[in-house]
Short mmCIF file of C-alpha atoms and ligand atoms in Angstrom, two decimals:
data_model
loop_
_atom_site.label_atom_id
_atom_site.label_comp_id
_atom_site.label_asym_id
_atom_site.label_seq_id
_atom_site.Cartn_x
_atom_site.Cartn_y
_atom_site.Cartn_z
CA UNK A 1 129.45 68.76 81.20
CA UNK A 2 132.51 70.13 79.76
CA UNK A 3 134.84 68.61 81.90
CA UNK A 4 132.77 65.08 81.28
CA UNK A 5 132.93 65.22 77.32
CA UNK A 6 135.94 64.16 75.81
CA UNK A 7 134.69 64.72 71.92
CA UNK A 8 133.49 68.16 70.35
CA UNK A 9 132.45 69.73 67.53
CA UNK A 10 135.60 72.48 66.39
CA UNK A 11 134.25 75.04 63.27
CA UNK A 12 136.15 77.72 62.30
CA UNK A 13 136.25 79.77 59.04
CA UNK A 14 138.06 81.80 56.50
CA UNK A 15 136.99 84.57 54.11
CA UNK A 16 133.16 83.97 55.67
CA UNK A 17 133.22 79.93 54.80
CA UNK A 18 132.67 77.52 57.67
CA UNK A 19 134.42 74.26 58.58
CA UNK A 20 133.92 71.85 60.86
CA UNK A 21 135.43 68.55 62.61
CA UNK A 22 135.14 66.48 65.07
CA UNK A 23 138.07 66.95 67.64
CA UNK A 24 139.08 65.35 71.27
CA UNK A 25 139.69 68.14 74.00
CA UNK A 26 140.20 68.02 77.66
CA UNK A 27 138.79 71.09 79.68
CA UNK A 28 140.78 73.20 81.88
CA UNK A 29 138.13 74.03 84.99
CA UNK A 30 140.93 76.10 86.54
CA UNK A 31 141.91 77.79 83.65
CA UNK A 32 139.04 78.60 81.59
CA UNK A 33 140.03 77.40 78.37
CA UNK A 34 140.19 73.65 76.74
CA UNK A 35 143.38 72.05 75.02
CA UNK A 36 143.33 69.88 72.15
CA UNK A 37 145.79 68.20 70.17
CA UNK A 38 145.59 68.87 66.49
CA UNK A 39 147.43 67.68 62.99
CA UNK A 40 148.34 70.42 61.08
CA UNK A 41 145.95 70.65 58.80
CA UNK A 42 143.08 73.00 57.00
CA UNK A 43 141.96 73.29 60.20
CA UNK A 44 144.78 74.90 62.35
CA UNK A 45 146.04 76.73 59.00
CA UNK A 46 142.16 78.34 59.16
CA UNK A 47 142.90 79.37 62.80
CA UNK A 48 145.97 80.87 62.42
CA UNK A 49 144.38 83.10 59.88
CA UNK A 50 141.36 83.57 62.57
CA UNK A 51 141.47 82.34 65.71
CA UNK A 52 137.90 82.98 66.59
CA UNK A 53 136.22 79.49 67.02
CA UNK A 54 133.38 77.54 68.02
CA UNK A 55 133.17 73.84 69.52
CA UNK A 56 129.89 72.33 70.01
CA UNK A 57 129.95 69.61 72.44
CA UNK A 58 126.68 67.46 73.08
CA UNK A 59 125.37 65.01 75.48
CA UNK A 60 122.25 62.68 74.34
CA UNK A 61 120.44 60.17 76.55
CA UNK A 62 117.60 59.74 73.52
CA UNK A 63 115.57 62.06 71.19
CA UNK A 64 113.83 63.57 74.22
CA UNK A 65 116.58 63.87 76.48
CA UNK A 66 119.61 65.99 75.85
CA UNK A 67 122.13 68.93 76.17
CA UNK A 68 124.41 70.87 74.31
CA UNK A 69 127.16 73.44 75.30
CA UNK A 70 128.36 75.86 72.70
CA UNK A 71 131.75 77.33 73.44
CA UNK A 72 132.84 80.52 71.85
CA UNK A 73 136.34 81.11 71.95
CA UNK A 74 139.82 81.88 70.43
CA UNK A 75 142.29 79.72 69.29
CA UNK A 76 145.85 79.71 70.51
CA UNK A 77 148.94 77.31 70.10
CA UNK A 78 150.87 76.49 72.31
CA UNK A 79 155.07 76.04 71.02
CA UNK A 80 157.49 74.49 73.67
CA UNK A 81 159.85 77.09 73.22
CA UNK A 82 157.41 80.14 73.75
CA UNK A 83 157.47 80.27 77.63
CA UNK A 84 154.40 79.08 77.83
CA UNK A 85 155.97 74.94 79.42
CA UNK A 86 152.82 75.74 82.35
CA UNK A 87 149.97 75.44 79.91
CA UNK A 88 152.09 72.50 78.08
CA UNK A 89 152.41 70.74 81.24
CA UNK A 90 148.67 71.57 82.40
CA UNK A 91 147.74 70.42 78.99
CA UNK A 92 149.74 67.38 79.01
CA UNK A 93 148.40 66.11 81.97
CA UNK A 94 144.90 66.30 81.21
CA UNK A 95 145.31 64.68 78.25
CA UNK A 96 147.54 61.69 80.41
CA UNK A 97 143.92 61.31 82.40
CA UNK A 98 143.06 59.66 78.96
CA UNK A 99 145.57 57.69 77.41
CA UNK A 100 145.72 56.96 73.40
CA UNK A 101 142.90 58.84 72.69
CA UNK A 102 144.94 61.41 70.39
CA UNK A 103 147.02 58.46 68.22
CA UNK A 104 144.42 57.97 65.81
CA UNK A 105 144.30 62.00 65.19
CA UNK A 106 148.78 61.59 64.89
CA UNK A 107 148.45 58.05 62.59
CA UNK A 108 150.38 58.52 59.41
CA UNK A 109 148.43 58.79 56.10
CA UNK A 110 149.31 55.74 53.97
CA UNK A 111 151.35 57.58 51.20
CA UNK A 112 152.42 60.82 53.47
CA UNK A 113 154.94 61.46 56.27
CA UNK A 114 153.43 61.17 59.54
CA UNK A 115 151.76 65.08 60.08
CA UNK A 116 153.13 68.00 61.89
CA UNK A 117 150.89 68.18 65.12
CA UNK A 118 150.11 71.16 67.71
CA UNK A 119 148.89 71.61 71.13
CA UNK A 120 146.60 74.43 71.47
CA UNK A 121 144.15 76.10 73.75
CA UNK A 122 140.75 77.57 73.08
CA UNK A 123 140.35 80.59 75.39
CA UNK A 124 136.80 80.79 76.70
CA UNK A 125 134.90 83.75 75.83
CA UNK A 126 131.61 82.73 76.30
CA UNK A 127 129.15 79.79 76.52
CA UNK A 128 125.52 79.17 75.67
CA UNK A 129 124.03 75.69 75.29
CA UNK A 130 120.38 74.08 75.57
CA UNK A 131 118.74 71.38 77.97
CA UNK A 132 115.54 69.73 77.12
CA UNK A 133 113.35 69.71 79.92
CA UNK A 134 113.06 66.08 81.54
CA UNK A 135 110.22 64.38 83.02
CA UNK A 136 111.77 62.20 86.06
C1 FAD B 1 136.06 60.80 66.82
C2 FAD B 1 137.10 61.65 66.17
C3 FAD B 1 138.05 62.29 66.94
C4 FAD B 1 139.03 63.08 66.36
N1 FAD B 1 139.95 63.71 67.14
C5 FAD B 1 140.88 64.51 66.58
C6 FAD B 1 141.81 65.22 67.38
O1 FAD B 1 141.80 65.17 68.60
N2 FAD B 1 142.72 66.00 66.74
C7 FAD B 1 142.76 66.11 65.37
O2 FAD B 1 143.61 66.83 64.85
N3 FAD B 1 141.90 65.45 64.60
C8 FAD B 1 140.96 64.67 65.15
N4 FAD B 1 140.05 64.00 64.37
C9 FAD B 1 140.13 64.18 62.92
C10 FAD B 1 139.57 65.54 62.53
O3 FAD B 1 138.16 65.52 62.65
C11 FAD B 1 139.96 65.94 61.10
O4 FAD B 1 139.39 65.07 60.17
C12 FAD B 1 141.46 65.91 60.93
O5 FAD B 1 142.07 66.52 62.03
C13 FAD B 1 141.89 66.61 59.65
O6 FAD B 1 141.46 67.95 59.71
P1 FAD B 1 142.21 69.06 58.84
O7 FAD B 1 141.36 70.26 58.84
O8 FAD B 1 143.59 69.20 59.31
O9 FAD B 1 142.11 68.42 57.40
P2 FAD B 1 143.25 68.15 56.33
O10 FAD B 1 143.94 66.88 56.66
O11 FAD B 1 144.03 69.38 56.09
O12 FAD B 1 142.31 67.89 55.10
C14 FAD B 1 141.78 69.01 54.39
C15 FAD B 1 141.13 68.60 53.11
O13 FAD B 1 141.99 67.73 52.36
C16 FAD B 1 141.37 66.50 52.09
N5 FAD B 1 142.32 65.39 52.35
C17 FAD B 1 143.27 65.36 53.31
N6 FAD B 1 143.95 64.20 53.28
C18 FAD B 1 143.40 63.47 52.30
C19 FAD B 1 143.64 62.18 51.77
N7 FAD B 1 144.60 61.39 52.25
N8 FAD B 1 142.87 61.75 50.76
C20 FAD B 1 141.91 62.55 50.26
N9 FAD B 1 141.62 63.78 50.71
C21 FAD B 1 142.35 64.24 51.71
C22 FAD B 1 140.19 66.41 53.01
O14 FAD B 1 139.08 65.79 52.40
C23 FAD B 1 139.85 67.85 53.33
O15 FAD B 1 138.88 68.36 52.45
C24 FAD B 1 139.06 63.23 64.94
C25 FAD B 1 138.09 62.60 64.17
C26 FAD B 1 137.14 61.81 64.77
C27 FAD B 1 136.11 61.13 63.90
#
């Protein structure tokens, strides 16, 4: 289901207050981890401060018939300089297999520069998740 879903659920928090927001990912089978592509905003300033995270990613057919993955995780960034041009390239092409999707997270802000923007990873820790039972 992971590797179907394109759009999760990211919360993180600071000094014991939640956020959440939507985000685009692409997981990494192979790897064990998902890569996103992220403005730098409350958000990735929260997750430098603590990278543990959550992303909730869901899959509904109607009100009777759906699942939902939880992800537990921690947050990582990952700089072109730091050695790390494997996971940039691994990360790069997954996000390739879906072109455009991340512009509208990188469009300028009428009235602000265009934002700074990171690629990160979410290292898998766990995962939990429910399935409602179906009736075929
Ligand atoms: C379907 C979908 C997919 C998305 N995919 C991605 C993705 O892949 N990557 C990604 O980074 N984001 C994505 N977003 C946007 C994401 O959900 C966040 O809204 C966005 O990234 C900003 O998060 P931030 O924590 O950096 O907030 P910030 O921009 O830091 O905003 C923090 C606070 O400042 C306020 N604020 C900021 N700018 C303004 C403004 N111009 N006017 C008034 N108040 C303002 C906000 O209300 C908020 O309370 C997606 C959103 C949707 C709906």
């Amino acid at each position: 289901m992971l590797a179907r879903a394109a759009l999760g659920r990211l919360a993180c928090s600071r000094f014991d207050q939640p956020y959440v927001v939507p985000i685009h990912f692409s997981f990494d089978a192979e790897k064990d981890c998902i890569y996103a592509f992220s403005t730098v905003g409350q958000k990735v300033q929260w997750m430098r401060d603590n990278p543990k995270v959550c992303l909730e990613v869901e899959e509904i057919d109607d009100r009777n018939s759906w699942t939902t993955v939880v992800v537990f995780g921690r947050y990582e960034e990952i700089h072109q300089s730091s050695g790390e041009s494997e996971a940039r390239e691994r990360a790069e092409q997954l996000f390739a297999a879906r072109p455009g999707w991340w512009l509208p997270a990188a469009a300028k802000v009428p009235g602000h520069e265009r934002p700074d923007v990171v690629v990160c990873r979410i290292r898998i820790d766990r995962l939990t998740g429910r399935r409602t039972a179906r009736r075929d």
